[in-house]
Short mmCIF file of C-alpha atoms in Angstrom, two decimals:
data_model
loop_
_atom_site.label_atom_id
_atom_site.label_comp_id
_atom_site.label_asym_id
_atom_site.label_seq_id
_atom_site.Cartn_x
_atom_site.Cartn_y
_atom_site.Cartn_z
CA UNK A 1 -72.29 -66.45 -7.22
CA UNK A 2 -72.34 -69.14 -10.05
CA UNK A 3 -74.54 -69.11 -13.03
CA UNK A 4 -77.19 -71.54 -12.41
CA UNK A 5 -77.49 -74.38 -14.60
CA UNK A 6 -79.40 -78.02 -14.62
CA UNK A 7 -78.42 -81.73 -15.57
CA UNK A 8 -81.27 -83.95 -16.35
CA UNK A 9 -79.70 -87.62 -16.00
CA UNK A 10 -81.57 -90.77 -16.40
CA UNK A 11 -82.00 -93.33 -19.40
CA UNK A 12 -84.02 -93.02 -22.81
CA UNK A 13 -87.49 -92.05 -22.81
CA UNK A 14 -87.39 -90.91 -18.75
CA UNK A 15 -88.69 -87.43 -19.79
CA UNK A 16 -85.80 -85.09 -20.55
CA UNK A 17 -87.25 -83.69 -23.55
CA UNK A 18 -90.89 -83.14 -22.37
CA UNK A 19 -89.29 -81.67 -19.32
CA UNK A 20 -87.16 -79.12 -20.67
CA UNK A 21 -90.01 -78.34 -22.75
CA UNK A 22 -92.52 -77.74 -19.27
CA UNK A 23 -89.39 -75.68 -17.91
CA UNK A 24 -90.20 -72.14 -19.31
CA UNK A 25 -88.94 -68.67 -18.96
CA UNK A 26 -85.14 -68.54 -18.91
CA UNK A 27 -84.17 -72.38 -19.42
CA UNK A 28 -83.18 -73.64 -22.54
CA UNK A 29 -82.10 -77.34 -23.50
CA UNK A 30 -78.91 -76.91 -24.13
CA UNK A 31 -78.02 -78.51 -27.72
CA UNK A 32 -75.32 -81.03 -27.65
CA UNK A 33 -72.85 -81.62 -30.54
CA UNK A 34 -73.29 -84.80 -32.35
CA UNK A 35 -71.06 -86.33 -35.00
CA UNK A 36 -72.58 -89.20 -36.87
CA UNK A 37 -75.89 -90.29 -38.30
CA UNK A 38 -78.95 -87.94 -38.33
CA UNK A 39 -77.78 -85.22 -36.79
CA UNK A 40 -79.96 -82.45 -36.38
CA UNK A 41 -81.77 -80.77 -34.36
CA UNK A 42 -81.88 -80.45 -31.01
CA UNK A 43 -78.20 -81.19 -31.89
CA UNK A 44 -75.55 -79.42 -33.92
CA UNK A 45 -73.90 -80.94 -36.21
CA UNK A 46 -70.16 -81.11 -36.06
CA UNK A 47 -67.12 -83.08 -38.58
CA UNK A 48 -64.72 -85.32 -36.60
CA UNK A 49 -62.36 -82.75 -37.72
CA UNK A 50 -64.11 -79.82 -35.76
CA UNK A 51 -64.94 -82.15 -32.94
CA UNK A 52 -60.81 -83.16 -32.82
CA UNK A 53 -60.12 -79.43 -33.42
CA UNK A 54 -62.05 -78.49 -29.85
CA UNK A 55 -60.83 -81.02 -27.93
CA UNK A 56 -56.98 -80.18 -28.91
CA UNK A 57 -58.13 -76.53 -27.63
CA UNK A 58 -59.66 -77.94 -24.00
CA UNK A 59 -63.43 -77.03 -25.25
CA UNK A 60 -64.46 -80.28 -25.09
CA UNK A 61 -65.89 -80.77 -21.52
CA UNK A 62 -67.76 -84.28 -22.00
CA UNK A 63 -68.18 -86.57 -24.86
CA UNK A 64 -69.47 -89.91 -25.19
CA UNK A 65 -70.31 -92.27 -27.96
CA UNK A 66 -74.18 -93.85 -28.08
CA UNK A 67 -76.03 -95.33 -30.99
CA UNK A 68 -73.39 -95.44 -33.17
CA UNK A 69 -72.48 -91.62 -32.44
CA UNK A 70 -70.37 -88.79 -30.87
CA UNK A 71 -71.98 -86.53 -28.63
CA UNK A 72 -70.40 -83.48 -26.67
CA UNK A 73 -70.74 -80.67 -24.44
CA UNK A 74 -68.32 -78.22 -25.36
CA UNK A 75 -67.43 -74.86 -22.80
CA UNK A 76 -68.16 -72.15 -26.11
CA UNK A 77 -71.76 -73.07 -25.89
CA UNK A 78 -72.27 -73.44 -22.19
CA UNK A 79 -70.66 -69.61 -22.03
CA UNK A 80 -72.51 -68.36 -24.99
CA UNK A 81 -75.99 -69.35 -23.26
CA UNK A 82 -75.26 -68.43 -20.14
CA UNK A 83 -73.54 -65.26 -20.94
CA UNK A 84 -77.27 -64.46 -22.87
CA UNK A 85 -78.76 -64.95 -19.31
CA UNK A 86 -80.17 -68.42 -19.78
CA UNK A 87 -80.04 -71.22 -17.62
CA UNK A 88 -78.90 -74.11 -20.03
CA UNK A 89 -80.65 -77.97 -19.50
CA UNK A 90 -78.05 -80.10 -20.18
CA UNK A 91 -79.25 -84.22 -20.91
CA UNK A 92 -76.89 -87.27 -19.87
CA UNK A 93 -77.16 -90.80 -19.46
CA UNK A 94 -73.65 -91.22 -18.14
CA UNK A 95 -72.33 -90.34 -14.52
CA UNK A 96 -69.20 -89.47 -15.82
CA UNK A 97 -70.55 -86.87 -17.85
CA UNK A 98 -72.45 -85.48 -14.69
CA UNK A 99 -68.70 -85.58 -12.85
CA UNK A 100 -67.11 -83.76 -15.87
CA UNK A 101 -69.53 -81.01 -16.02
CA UNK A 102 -69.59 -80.68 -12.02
CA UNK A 103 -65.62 -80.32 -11.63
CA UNK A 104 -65.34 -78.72 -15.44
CA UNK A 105 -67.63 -76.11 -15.63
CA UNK A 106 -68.02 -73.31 -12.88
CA UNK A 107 -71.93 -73.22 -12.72
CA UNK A 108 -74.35 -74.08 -9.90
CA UNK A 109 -75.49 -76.57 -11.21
CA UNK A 110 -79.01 -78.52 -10.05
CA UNK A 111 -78.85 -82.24 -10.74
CA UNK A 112 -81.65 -84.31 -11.11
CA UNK A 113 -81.66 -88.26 -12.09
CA UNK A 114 -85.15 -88.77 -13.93
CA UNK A 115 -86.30 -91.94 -13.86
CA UNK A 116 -88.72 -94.70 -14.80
CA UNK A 117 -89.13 -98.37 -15.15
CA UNK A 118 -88.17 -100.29 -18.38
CA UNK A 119 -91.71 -101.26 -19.11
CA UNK A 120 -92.67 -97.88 -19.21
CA UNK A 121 -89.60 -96.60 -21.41
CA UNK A 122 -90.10 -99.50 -23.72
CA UNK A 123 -94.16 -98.04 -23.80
CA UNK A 124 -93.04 -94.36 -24.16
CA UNK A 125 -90.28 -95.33 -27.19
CA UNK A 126 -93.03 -97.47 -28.95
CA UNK A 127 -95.84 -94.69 -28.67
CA UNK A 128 -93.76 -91.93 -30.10
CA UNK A 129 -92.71 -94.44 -32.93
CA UNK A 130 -89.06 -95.32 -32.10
CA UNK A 131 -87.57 -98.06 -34.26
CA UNK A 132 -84.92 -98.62 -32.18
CA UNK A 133 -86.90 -99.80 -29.22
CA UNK A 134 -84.09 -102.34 -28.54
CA UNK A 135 -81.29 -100.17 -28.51
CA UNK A 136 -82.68 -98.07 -26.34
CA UNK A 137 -83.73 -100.49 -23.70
CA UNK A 138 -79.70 -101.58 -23.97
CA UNK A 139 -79.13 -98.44 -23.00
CA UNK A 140 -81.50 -98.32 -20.53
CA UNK A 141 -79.72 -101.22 -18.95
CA UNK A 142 -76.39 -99.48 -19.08
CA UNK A 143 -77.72 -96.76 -17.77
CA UNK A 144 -78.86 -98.08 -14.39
CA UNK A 145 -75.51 -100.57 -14.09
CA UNK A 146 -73.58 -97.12 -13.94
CA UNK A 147 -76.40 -95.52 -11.89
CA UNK A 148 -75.50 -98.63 -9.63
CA UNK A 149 -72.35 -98.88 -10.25
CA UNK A 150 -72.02 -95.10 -8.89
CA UNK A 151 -73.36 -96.19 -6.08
CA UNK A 152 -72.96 -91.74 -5.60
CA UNK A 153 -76.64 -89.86 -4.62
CA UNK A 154 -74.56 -87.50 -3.87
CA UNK A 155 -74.27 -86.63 -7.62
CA UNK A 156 -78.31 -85.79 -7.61
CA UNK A 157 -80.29 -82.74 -5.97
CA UNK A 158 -83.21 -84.65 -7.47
CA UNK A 159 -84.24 -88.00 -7.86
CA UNK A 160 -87.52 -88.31 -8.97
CA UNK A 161 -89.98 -90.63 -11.04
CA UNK A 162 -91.40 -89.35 -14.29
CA UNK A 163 -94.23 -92.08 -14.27
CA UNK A 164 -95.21 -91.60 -10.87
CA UNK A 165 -95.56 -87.17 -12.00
CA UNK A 166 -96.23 -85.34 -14.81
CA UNK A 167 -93.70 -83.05 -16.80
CA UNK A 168 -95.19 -79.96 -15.11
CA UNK A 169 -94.85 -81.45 -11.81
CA UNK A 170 -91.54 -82.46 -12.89
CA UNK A 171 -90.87 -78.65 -14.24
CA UNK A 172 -91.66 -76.89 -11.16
CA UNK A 173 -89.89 -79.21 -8.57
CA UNK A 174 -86.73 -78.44 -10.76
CA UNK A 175 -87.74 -74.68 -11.34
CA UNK A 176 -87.99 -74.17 -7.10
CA UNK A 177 -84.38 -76.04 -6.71
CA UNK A 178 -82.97 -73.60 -8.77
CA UNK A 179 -85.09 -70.41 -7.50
CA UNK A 180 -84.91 -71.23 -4.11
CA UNK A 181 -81.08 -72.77 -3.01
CA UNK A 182 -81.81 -71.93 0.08
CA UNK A 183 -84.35 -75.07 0.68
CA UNK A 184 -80.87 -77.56 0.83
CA UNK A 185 -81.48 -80.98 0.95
CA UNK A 186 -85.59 -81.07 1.42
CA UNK A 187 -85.65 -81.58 -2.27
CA UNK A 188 -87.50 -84.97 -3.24
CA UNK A 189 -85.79 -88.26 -4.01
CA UNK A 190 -88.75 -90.83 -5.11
CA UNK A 191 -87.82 -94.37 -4.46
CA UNK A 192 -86.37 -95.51 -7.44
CA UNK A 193 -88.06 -99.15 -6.71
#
């Protein structure tokens, strides 16, 4: 059987990080590379060079470019997390990413699109002190024209709306659809409307 291993999709300020953090025991946010601006933690930091360097060798298994920087998943760290008997949390705001990791990376992976209205991102990025507010509602928007333009709930084992439950709730709806893979499709989808 697979390792398992989770995708938390959905736009800024839906709840991936106060998610992850609620999931607790063997899951761990798994820490993306980022080339550009700022990076630190919960990223690593990697040169264009190394970045280049990986993808030559077929490490690279998604990146994408946001706010001005590079972000990637790359295979090394996926295997060096699982192999420690973790179950890594991977964040995305792009379907193709979800796709790439799904056909790229032999893991069971549980898939769940977090969601929320803009009002309530644009409140949750001005209470934690965001001063990019803007950008990030542009990428709210281009996150739900490709959610839409998907048009694939396939993709999702989980579709549910972080304003309508808390992270813990969250936490342990994810936690049972990895525990329990037996329970199939009975797994919530909240309206997204």
């Amino acid at each position: 059987m697979p390792p398992d291993a989770v995708i938390l999709y959905g736009p800024p300020a839906s709840g991936k990080d106060t998610i992850t953090a609620a999931l607790t025991g063997r899951y761990v946010h798994f820490d993306r590379l980022k080339v550009g601006a700022n990076a630190r933690a919960p990223y690593r930091v990697a040169s264009g060079a190394e970045l280049g360097r990986l993808q030559a060798q077929g490490l690279i298994l998604y990146a994408n470019e946001r706010y001005g920087n590079v972000y990637a998943i790359d295979r090394p760290r996926l295997d060096e997390l699982i192999a420690a008997g973790r179950v890594p949390v991977v964040h995305l705001g792009q379907i193709a990413g979800i796709e790439a990791l799904h056909t790229g990376y032999p893991a069971r992976w549980v898939t769940a699109s977090l969601w929320c209205p803009r009002e309530v991102t644009e409140a949750r990025a001005r209470e934690r002190g965001s001063t990019d507010v803007d950008a990030r509602l542009t990428v709210w928007d281009e996150t739900l024209a490709d959610f839409d333009k998907a048009a694939r709930t396939d993709l999702f084992d989980l579709v549910l709306r972080t304003d309508r439950r808390s992270p813990e709730q969250v936490a342990d709806v994810i936690n049972h659809a990895v525990t329990d893979p037996s329970a199939g499709t009975i797994h919530p989808h909240d309206p997204m409307d």
